[in-house]
mmCIF file of C-alpha atoms in Angstrom:
data_model
loop_
_atom_site.group_PDB
_atom_site.id
_atom_site.type_symbol
_atom_site.label_atom_id
_atom_site.label_comp_id
_atom_site.label_asym_id
_atom_site.label_seq_id
_atom_site.Cartn_x
_atom_site.Cartn_y
_atom_site.Cartn_z
ATOM 1 C CA UNK G 1192 -34.443 32.857 -18.573
ATOM 2 C CA UNK G 1193 -34.535 28.966 -17.553
ATOM 3 C CA UNK G 1194 -36.351 26.706 -19.985
ATOM 4 C CA UNK G 1195 -36.992 23.351 -21.844
ATOM 5 C CA UNK G 1196 -34.924 22.114 -23.689
ATOM 6 C CA UNK G 1197 -35.243 23.104 -27.332
ATOM 7 C CA UNK G 1198 -38.075 25.287 -26.396
ATOM 8 C CA UNK G 1199 -38.015 28.693 -27.025
ATOM 9 C CA UNK G 1200 -41.837 29.543 -27.367
ATOM 10 C CA UNK G 1201 -43.311 30.523 -30.242
ATOM 11 C CA UNK G 1202 -40.138 31.054 -32.195
ATOM 12 C CA UNK G 1203 -38.654 27.754 -31.736
ATOM 13 C CA UNK G 1204 -38.731 26.761 -35.179
ATOM 14 C CA UNK G 1205 -36.649 29.725 -36.193
ATOM 15 C CA UNK G 1206 -34.163 29.483 -33.663
ATOM 16 C CA UNK G 1207 -33.947 25.863 -34.260
ATOM 17 C CA UNK G 1208 -33.288 26.221 -37.951
ATOM 18 C CA UNK G 1209 -30.889 28.778 -37.917
ATOM 19 C CA UNK G 1210 -28.563 26.135 -35.982
ATOM 20 C CA UNK G 1211 -29.343 23.362 -37.933
ATOM 21 C CA UNK G 1212 -28.514 25.336 -40.947
ATOM 22 C CA UNK G 1213 -25.303 26.485 -39.539
ATOM 23 C CA UNK G 1214 -24.192 22.805 -37.749
ATOM 24 C CA UNK G 1215 -25.350 21.209 -41.096
ATOM 25 C CA UNK G 1216 -22.660 23.529 -43.482
ATOM 26 C CA UNK G 1217 -20.063 23.881 -41.031
ATOM 27 C CA UNK G 1218 -20.035 19.844 -40.601
ATOM 28 C CA UNK G 1219 -20.142 19.212 -44.243
ATOM 29 C CA UNK G 1220 -17.182 22.110 -45.032
ATOM 30 C CA UNK G 1221 -15.124 20.251 -42.501
ATOM 31 C CA UNK G 1222 -15.760 16.663 -43.874
ATOM 32 C CA UNK G 1223 -15.293 17.600 -47.452
ATOM 33 C CA UNK G 1224 -11.869 19.301 -46.487
ATOM 34 C CA UNK G 1225 -10.440 15.834 -44.480
ATOM 35 C CA UNK G 1226 -12.063 13.350 -46.792
ATOM 36 C CA UNK G 1227 -10.716 15.039 -49.378
ATOM 37 C CA UNK G 1228 -7.036 15.973 -48.530
ATOM 38 C CA UNK G 1229 -7.223 11.768 -47.473
ATOM 39 C CA UNK G 1230 -8.227 10.991 -50.923
ATOM 40 C CA UNK G 1231 -5.569 13.062 -52.447
ATOM 41 C CA UNK G 1232 -2.632 10.994 -50.440
ATOM 42 C CA UNK G 1233 -4.212 7.629 -51.175
ATOM 43 C CA UNK G 1234 -4.054 8.695 -54.950
ATOM 44 C CA UNK G 1235 -0.682 9.988 -54.768
ATOM 45 C CA UNK G 1236 0.710 7.025 -52.780
ATOM 46 C CA UNK G 1237 -0.862 4.642 -55.250
ATOM 47 C CA UNK G 1238 0.707 6.784 -58.578
ATOM 48 C CA UNK G 1239 4.154 6.303 -56.651
ATOM 49 C CA UNK G 1240 4.034 2.617 -56.282
ATOM 50 C CA UNK G 1241 2.852 2.179 -59.738
ATOM 51 C CA UNK G 1242 5.442 4.045 -60.829
ATOM 52 C CA UNK G 1243 8.159 2.324 -58.638
ATOM 53 C CA UNK G 1244 6.535 -0.991 -60.015
ATOM 54 C CA UNK G 1245 7.308 0.366 -63.353
ATOM 55 C CA UNK G 1246 11.128 1.384 -63.029
ATOM 56 C CA UNK G 1247 11.976 -1.792 -60.845
ATOM 57 C CA UNK Q 1311 8.145 37.437 -37.035
ATOM 58 C CA UNK Q 1312 8.910 38.372 -40.856
ATOM 59 C CA UNK Q 1313 11.291 35.319 -41.175
ATOM 60 C CA UNK Q 1314 9.142 32.917 -40.262
ATOM 61 C CA UNK Q 1315 6.410 34.124 -42.588
ATOM 62 C CA UNK Q 1316 8.721 34.334 -45.147
ATOM 63 C CA UNK Q 1317 9.514 30.633 -44.312
ATOM 64 C CA UNK Q 1318 6.189 29.697 -44.004
ATOM 65 C CA UNK Q 1319 5.706 30.360 -47.534
ATOM 66 C CA UNK Q 1320 7.866 27.633 -48.617
ATOM 67 C CA UNK Q 1321 5.563 24.457 -49.311
ATOM 68 C CA UNK Q 1322 6.870 21.899 -47.341
ATOM 69 C CA UNK Q 1323 7.385 23.762 -44.530
ATOM 70 C CA UNK Q 1324 3.860 25.090 -44.427
ATOM 71 C CA UNK Q 1325 2.526 21.224 -44.822
ATOM 72 C CA UNK Q 1326 4.784 20.561 -41.451
ATOM 73 C CA UNK Q 1327 3.853 23.348 -39.796
ATOM 74 C CA UNK Q 1328 -0.106 22.633 -40.369
ATOM 75 C CA UNK Q 1329 0.333 19.104 -39.481
ATOM 76 C CA UNK Q 1330 1.520 20.005 -35.823
ATOM 77 C CA UNK Q 1331 -0.762 23.221 -35.658
ATOM 78 C CA UNK Q 1332 -4.572 21.195 -37.078
ATOM 79 C CA UNK Q 1333 -4.919 18.910 -34.070
ATOM 80 C CA UNK Q 1334 -5.167 22.064 -31.854
ATOM 81 C CA UNK Q 1335 -7.294 24.125 -33.718
ATOM 82 C CA UNK Q 1336 -9.607 21.337 -34.334
ATOM 83 C CA UNK Q 1337 -10.021 20.536 -30.375
ATOM 84 C CA UNK Q 1338 -10.003 24.071 -29.663
ATOM 85 C CA UNK Q 1339 -12.810 24.738 -32.316
ATOM 86 C CA UNK Q 1340 -14.854 22.078 -30.817
ATOM 87 C CA UNK Q 1341 -14.717 23.487 -27.181
ATOM 88 C CA UNK Q 1342 -15.601 26.537 -28.105
ATOM 89 C CA UNK Q 1343 -18.542 25.331 -30.447
ATOM 90 C CA UNK Q 1344 -19.842 23.598 -27.678
ATOM 91 C CA UNK Q 1345 -19.448 26.218 -25.090
ATOM 92 C CA UNK Q 1346 -21.146 28.830 -27.155
ATOM 93 C CA UNK Q 1347 -24.169 26.735 -28.375
ATOM 94 C CA UNK Q 1348 -25.051 25.788 -25.122
ATOM 95 C CA UNK Q 1349 -23.993 29.185 -23.626
ATOM 96 C CA UNK Q 1350 -26.238 31.286 -26.191
ATOM 97 C CA UNK Q 1351 -28.905 28.482 -26.207
ATOM 98 C CA UNK Q 1352 -29.500 27.661 -22.672
ATOM 99 C CA UNK Q 1353 -27.439 30.204 -20.230
ATOM 100 C CA UNK Q 1354 -27.952 33.918 -21.694
ATOM 101 C CA UNK Q 1355 -30.346 35.779 -21.223
ATOM 102 C CA UNK Q 1356 -33.766 36.780 -24.155
ATOM 103 C CA UNK Q 1357 -33.363 39.954 -25.174
ATOM 104 C CA UNK Q 1358 -36.380 42.335 -23.762
ATOM 105 C CA UNK Q 1359 -37.320 43.177 -27.128
ATOM 106 C CA UNK Q 1360 -36.560 40.825 -29.396
ATOM 107 C CA UNK Q 1361 -37.230 37.639 -27.072
ATOM 108 C CA UNK Q 1362 -35.698 34.581 -27.653
ATOM 109 C CA UNK Q 1363 -35.063 35.582 -31.497
ATOM 110 C CA UNK Q 1364 -31.912 36.956 -29.920
ATOM 111 C CA UNK Q 1365 -30.287 33.560 -29.709
ATOM 112 C CA UNK Q 1366 -30.100 33.619 -33.561
ATOM 113 C CA UNK Q 1367 -27.491 36.280 -32.586
ATOM 114 C CA UNK Q 1368 -24.720 33.603 -31.935
ATOM 115 C CA UNK Q 1369 -24.812 32.133 -35.027
ATOM 116 C CA UNK Q 1370 -25.669 35.367 -37.768
ATOM 117 C CA UNK Q 1371 -23.101 38.218 -36.153
ATOM 118 C CA UNK Q 1372 -20.118 35.809 -36.334
ATOM 119 C CA UNK Q 1373 -21.343 34.384 -39.794
ATOM 120 C CA UNK Q 1374 -21.759 37.938 -40.889
ATOM 121 C CA UNK Q 1375 -18.432 39.151 -39.659
ATOM 122 C CA UNK Q 1376 -16.748 36.696 -40.944
ATOM 123 C CA UNK Q 1377 -18.004 36.401 -44.208
ATOM 124 C CA UNK Q 1378 -16.610 40.088 -44.711
ATOM 125 C CA UNK Q 1379 -13.239 39.317 -42.985
ATOM 126 C CA UNK Q 1380 -12.544 35.910 -45.132
ATOM 127 C CA UNK Q 1381 -13.102 38.081 -48.302
ATOM 128 C CA UNK Q 1382 -10.727 40.626 -46.759
ATOM 129 C CA UNK Q 1383 -8.353 37.630 -46.385
ATOM 130 C CA UNK Q 1384 -9.176 36.751 -49.691
ATOM 131 C CA UNK Q 1385 -8.535 40.214 -51.628
ATOM 132 C CA UNK Q 1386 -5.003 40.523 -49.346
ATOM 133 C CA UNK Q 1387 -3.624 37.130 -50.617
ATOM 134 C CA UNK Q 1388 -4.724 38.043 -54.034
ATOM 135 C CA UNK Q 1389 -2.794 41.490 -53.925
ATOM 136 C CA UNK Q 1390 0.189 39.444 -52.806
ATOM 137 C CA UNK Q 1391 -0.175 36.825 -55.648
ATOM 138 C CA UNK Q 1392 -0.407 39.897 -58.047
ATOM 139 C CA UNK Q 1393 2.407 41.993 -56.553
ATOM 140 C CA UNK Q 1394 5.129 38.993 -55.712
ATOM 141 C CA UNK Q 1395 3.909 35.990 -57.042
ATOM 142 C CA UNK Q 1396 4.044 33.970 -54.311
ATOM 143 C CA UNK Q 1397 2.442 30.474 -55.082
ATOM 144 C CA UNK Q 1398 1.117 29.919 -51.282
ATOM 145 C CA UNK Q 1399 -0.856 33.308 -51.559
ATOM 146 C CA UNK Q 1400 -3.006 32.024 -54.554
ATOM 147 C CA UNK Q 1401 -3.670 28.660 -52.645
ATOM 148 C CA UNK Q 1402 -4.602 30.556 -49.652
ATOM 149 C CA UNK Q 1403 -6.994 32.849 -51.436
ATOM 150 C CA UNK Q 1404 -8.756 29.559 -53.042
ATOM 151 C CA UNK Q 1405 -8.972 27.972 -50.050
ATOM 152 C CA UNK Q 1406 -10.632 30.915 -48.560
ATOM 153 C CA UNK Q 1407 -13.440 31.366 -51.470
ATOM 154 C CA UNK Q 1408 -15.701 28.164 -50.518
ATOM 155 C CA UNK Q 1409 -14.695 28.877 -46.256
ATOM 156 C CA UNK Q 1410 -16.283 32.216 -46.998
ATOM 157 C CA UNK Q 1411 -19.028 31.124 -49.210
ATOM 158 C CA UNK Q 1412 -20.382 29.446 -46.782
ATOM 159 C CA UNK Q 1413 -20.080 31.523 -43.622
ATOM 160 C CA UNK Q 1414 -22.067 33.921 -46.147
ATOM 161 C CA UNK Q 1415 -24.526 31.836 -47.058
ATOM 162 C CA UNK Q 1416 -25.232 31.679 -43.555
ATOM 163 C CA UNK Q 1417 -25.868 34.697 -42.827
ATOM 164 C CA UNK Q 1418 -27.578 35.280 -45.161
ATOM 165 C CA UNK Q 1419 -30.194 32.156 -43.906
ATOM 166 C CA UNK Q 1420 -30.228 33.069 -40.397
ATOM 167 C CA UNK Q 1421 -30.671 36.347 -41.278
ATOM 168 C CA UNK Q 1422 -33.947 35.699 -43.404
ATOM 169 C CA UNK Q 1423 -35.234 33.801 -40.595
ATOM 170 C CA UNK Q 1424 -34.526 36.613 -38.136
ATOM 171 C CA UNK Q 1425 -35.616 39.205 -40.363
ATOM 172 C CA UNK Q 1426 -38.924 36.728 -40.382
ATOM 173 C CA UNK Q 1427 -39.608 36.915 -36.654
ATOM 174 C CA UNK Q 1428 -38.382 40.760 -36.117
ATOM 175 C CA UNK Q 1429 -39.621 42.603 -39.717
ATOM 176 C CA UNK Q 1430 -43.377 40.939 -40.208
ATOM 177 C CA UNK Q 1431 -44.578 38.401 -42.835
ATOM 178 C CA UNK Q 1432 -41.316 38.930 -44.801
ATOM 179 C CA UNK Q 1433 -37.774 36.664 -45.292
ATOM 180 C CA UNK Q 1434 -36.522 38.716 -47.619
ATOM 181 C CA UNK Q 1435 -36.649 42.417 -48.686
ATOM 182 C CA UNK Q 1436 -35.413 43.153 -52.236
ATOM 183 C CA UNK Q 1437 -34.342 47.153 -51.420
ATOM 184 C CA UNK Q 1438 -33.011 46.524 -48.136
ATOM 185 C CA UNK Q 1439 -29.347 47.391 -48.942
ATOM 186 C CA UNK Q 1440 -27.790 45.555 -46.281
ATOM 187 C CA UNK Q 1441 -29.429 42.344 -47.330
ATOM 188 C CA UNK Q 1442 -28.439 43.282 -50.966
ATOM 189 C CA UNK Q 1443 -24.719 43.942 -50.497
ATOM 190 C CA UNK Q 1444 -24.230 40.492 -48.655
ATOM 191 C CA UNK Q 1445 -25.953 38.735 -51.552
ATOM 192 C CA UNK Q 1446 -23.511 40.496 -53.820
ATOM 193 C CA UNK Q 1447 -21.244 39.223 -51.890
ATOM 194 C CA UNK Q 1448 -22.260 35.703 -51.746
ATOM 195 C CA UNK Q 1449 -21.581 35.941 -55.640
ATOM 196 C CA UNK Q 1450 -18.760 37.291 -55.706
ATOM 197 C CA UNK Q 1451 -17.324 34.274 -53.605
ATOM 198 C CA UNK Q 1452 -19.074 32.222 -56.074
ATOM 199 C CA UNK Q 1453 -17.581 34.328 -59.329
ATOM 200 C CA UNK Q 1454 -14.196 34.100 -57.545
ATOM 201 C CA UNK Q 1455 -14.498 30.321 -57.346
ATOM 202 C CA UNK Q 1456 -16.071 29.765 -61.313
ATOM 203 C CA UNK Q 1457 -13.243 32.196 -62.455
ATOM 204 C CA UNK Q 1458 -10.398 30.289 -60.486
ATOM 205 C CA UNK Q 1459 -11.668 27.071 -62.343
ATOM 206 C CA UNK Q 1460 -12.185 28.298 -65.808
ATOM 207 C CA UNK Q 1461 -8.948 27.928 -66.878
ATOM 208 C CA UNK Q 1462 -6.553 25.039 -67.638
ATOM 209 C CA UNK Q 1463 -3.360 27.222 -66.862
ATOM 210 C CA UNK Q 1464 -3.342 27.679 -63.088
ATOM 211 C CA UNK Q 1465 -1.181 30.825 -63.368
ATOM 212 C CA UNK Q 1466 -3.965 32.514 -65.627
ATOM 213 C CA UNK Q 1467 -6.641 31.594 -63.148
ATOM 214 C CA UNK Q 1468 -4.793 32.815 -60.391
ATOM 215 C CA UNK Q 1469 -4.432 36.370 -61.885
ATOM 216 C CA UNK Q 1470 -7.952 36.866 -63.155
ATOM 217 C CA UNK Q 1471 -9.540 35.561 -60.045
ATOM 218 C CA UNK Q 1472 -6.901 38.027 -58.236
ATOM 219 C CA UNK Q 1473 -8.211 40.640 -60.390
ATOM 220 C CA UNK Q 1474 -11.676 40.228 -59.044
ATOM 221 C CA UNK Q 1475 -11.533 39.436 -55.605
ATOM 222 C CA UNK Q 1476 -9.317 43.008 -55.604
ATOM 223 C CA UNK Q 1477 -12.390 44.691 -57.436
ATOM 224 C CA UNK Q 1478 -14.886 42.721 -55.519
ATOM 225 C CA UNK Q 1479 -13.467 44.942 -52.160
ATOM 226 C CA UNK Q 1480 -15.500 47.874 -52.730
ATOM 227 C CA UNK Q 1481 -18.584 45.749 -51.816
ATOM 228 C CA UNK Q 1482 -16.820 45.385 -48.072
ATOM 229 C CA UNK Q 1483 -17.281 48.717 -46.728
ATOM 230 C CA UNK Q 1484 -20.638 49.299 -48.487
ATOM 231 C CA UNK Q 1485 -22.168 45.909 -46.429
ATOM 232 C CA UNK Q 1486 -20.913 47.860 -43.011
ATOM 233 C CA UNK Q 1487 -22.098 51.038 -43.500
ATOM 234 C CA UNK Q 1488 -24.986 50.247 -45.684
ATOM 235 C CA UNK Q 1489 -27.128 50.728 -42.029
ATOM 236 C CA UNK Q 1490 -25.776 54.092 -42.014
ATOM 237 C CA UNK Q 1491 -25.395 55.456 -45.756
ATOM 238 C CA UNK Q 1492 -29.072 54.223 -46.229
ATOM 239 C CA UNK Q 1493 -32.755 53.881 -44.426
ATOM 240 C CA UNK Q 1494 -32.475 49.825 -43.995
ATOM 241 C CA UNK Q 1495 -34.646 46.997 -42.177
ATOM 242 C CA UNK Q 1496 -31.445 45.761 -40.733
ATOM 243 C CA UNK Q 1497 -30.396 47.223 -37.205
ATOM 244 C CA UNK Q 1498 -27.488 49.711 -36.814
ATOM 245 C CA UNK Q 1499 -24.235 48.531 -36.177
ATOM 246 C CA UNK Q 1500 -23.831 47.521 -32.513
ATOM 247 C CA UNK Q 1501 -20.304 45.281 -33.062
ATOM 248 C CA UNK Q 1502 -17.817 48.592 -33.404
ATOM 249 C CA UNK Q 1503 -15.019 49.751 -31.191
ATOM 250 C CA UNK Q 1504 -15.621 51.052 -27.876
ATOM 251 C CA UNK Q 1505 -19.808 51.255 -28.435
ATOM 252 C CA UNK Q 1506 -19.430 47.394 -28.292
ATOM 253 C CA UNK Q 1507 -19.451 47.050 -24.388
ATOM 254 C CA UNK Q 1508 -22.037 49.640 -23.772
ATOM 255 C CA UNK Q 1509 -24.512 48.270 -25.961
ATOM 256 C CA UNK Q 1510 -24.147 44.383 -25.035
ATOM 257 C CA UNK Q 1511 -24.849 43.640 -21.851
ATOM 258 C CA UNK Q 1512 -21.779 41.043 -20.912
ATOM 259 C CA UNK Q 1513 -24.233 38.435 -20.133
ATOM 260 C CA UNK Q 1514 -24.864 38.340 -23.617
ATOM 261 C CA UNK Q 1515 -21.702 39.446 -25.041
ATOM 262 C CA UNK Q 1516 -19.492 37.001 -23.664
ATOM 263 C CA UNK Q 1517 -21.526 34.142 -25.622
ATOM 264 C CA UNK Q 1518 -21.047 36.329 -28.283
ATOM 265 C CA UNK Q 1519 -17.416 36.210 -28.359
ATOM 266 C CA UNK Q 1520 -17.019 32.678 -27.692
ATOM 267 C CA UNK Q 1521 -18.700 32.011 -30.560
ATOM 268 C CA UNK Q 1522 -16.674 34.668 -32.689
ATOM 269 C CA UNK Q 1523 -13.810 32.491 -31.301
ATOM 270 C CA UNK Q 1524 -15.589 29.320 -32.342
ATOM 271 C CA UNK Q 1525 -15.651 31.061 -35.826
ATOM 272 C CA UNK Q 1526 -12.719 32.210 -36.435
ATOM 273 C CA UNK Q 1527 -10.829 29.002 -35.442
ATOM 274 C CA UNK Q 1528 -12.921 26.980 -37.334
ATOM 275 C CA UNK Q 1529 -11.968 29.357 -40.389
ATOM 276 C CA UNK Q 1530 -8.184 29.064 -39.418
ATOM 277 C CA UNK Q 1531 -8.531 25.109 -39.403
ATOM 278 C CA UNK Q 1532 -10.102 24.909 -42.842
ATOM 279 C CA UNK Q 1533 -8.081 27.098 -44.520
ATOM 280 C CA UNK Q 1534 -4.961 25.043 -43.429
ATOM 281 C CA UNK Q 1535 -6.816 21.919 -44.598
ATOM 282 C CA UNK Q 1536 -7.803 22.845 -47.892
ATOM 283 C CA UNK Q 1537 -4.826 24.802 -48.836
ATOM 284 C CA UNK Q 1538 -2.880 21.407 -47.562
ATOM 285 C CA UNK Q 1539 -5.583 19.796 -50.550
ATOM 286 C CA UNK Q 1540 -4.733 22.516 -53.081
ATOM 287 C CA UNK Q 1541 -0.880 22.122 -52.240
ATOM 288 C CA UNK Q 1542 -1.106 18.054 -52.375
ATOM 289 C CA UNK Q 1543 -2.677 18.354 -55.820
ATOM 290 C CA UNK Q 1544 -0.875 21.100 -57.372
ATOM 291 C CA UNK Q 1545 2.731 19.333 -56.007
ATOM 292 C CA UNK Q 1546 1.932 15.861 -56.231
ATOM 293 C CA UNK Q 1547 5.133 14.999 -58.591
ATOM 294 C CA UNK Q 1548 7.623 17.068 -56.446
ATOM 295 C CA UNK Q 1549 10.454 14.823 -54.262
ATOM 296 C CA UNK Q 1550 8.805 16.267 -50.316
ATOM 297 C CA UNK Q 1551 5.328 15.013 -51.514
ATOM 298 C CA UNK Q 1552 6.747 11.827 -52.424
ATOM 299 C CA UNK Q 1553 8.627 11.879 -48.970
ATOM 300 C CA UNK Q 1554 5.485 13.278 -47.324
ATOM 301 C CA UNK Q 1555 3.364 10.566 -48.714
ATOM 302 C CA UNK Q 1556 5.859 7.882 -47.850
ATOM 303 C CA UNK Q 1557 5.964 8.800 -44.185
ATOM 304 C CA UNK Q 1558 2.181 8.697 -44.251
ATOM 305 C CA UNK Q 1559 1.794 5.306 -45.562
ATOM 306 C CA UNK Q 1560 4.434 4.075 -43.290
#
């Protein structure tokens, strides 16, 4: 059925809430994963730099 | 195939392999979600009984399906951890838990909202077997994560969490068959074997397949990403990690 953008009659809030909550949860999970790895790599690199300075 | 699988158990090989695969998975996930959401919200027809609310199916069904599948992956990885003590299996189980918990959360929330539109004036029914068994699954994921981080000793934590994951497997058939074994507000299963083609019209089945693919690809992508984080954290003093970080910085 063709309908206006984001208009699903009386069920609009229920449908949009479902998609919005799903999007927020999945995007958050993805961002957390990518940032966590970036942070870990940065931490490890900093530690190695410190260690190298200590031994040289 | 087995040789490759064996090789994948080696942390440096796994890291190199995931570095190649991850960008492809990310692109595929984005494409599948874009196509699936547009198809499900605008192109697919509304159901003759449930009207527009049937569009909730495109997020609820994949999330529910994978909430159980991810638990099975976690349980199998836990069994491998206990039997063969492969470190990467423990990391895969640990990485699966937050993703599974998030998928279960989505299944519960979208199911509750969908239920409100179909069952009348209620978001939740405490005596419903499908709802309660799915809620127990959510608590099993939380319990697994809590137990996994409760011990200082990584090996003890892995063993305790693996036992919990294996005990919790009993809940999976209960979730699946709850709508057949007991009286439930939840509708019967439509996504089983050959019945699937007969009970869902292709105009609704294909967008559902696309969304299932999107949820599967996202799980694969996040599983690799979270496993890499656990791997880096646990092996930060190993030579291959130092070498990899050096390459990354260059």
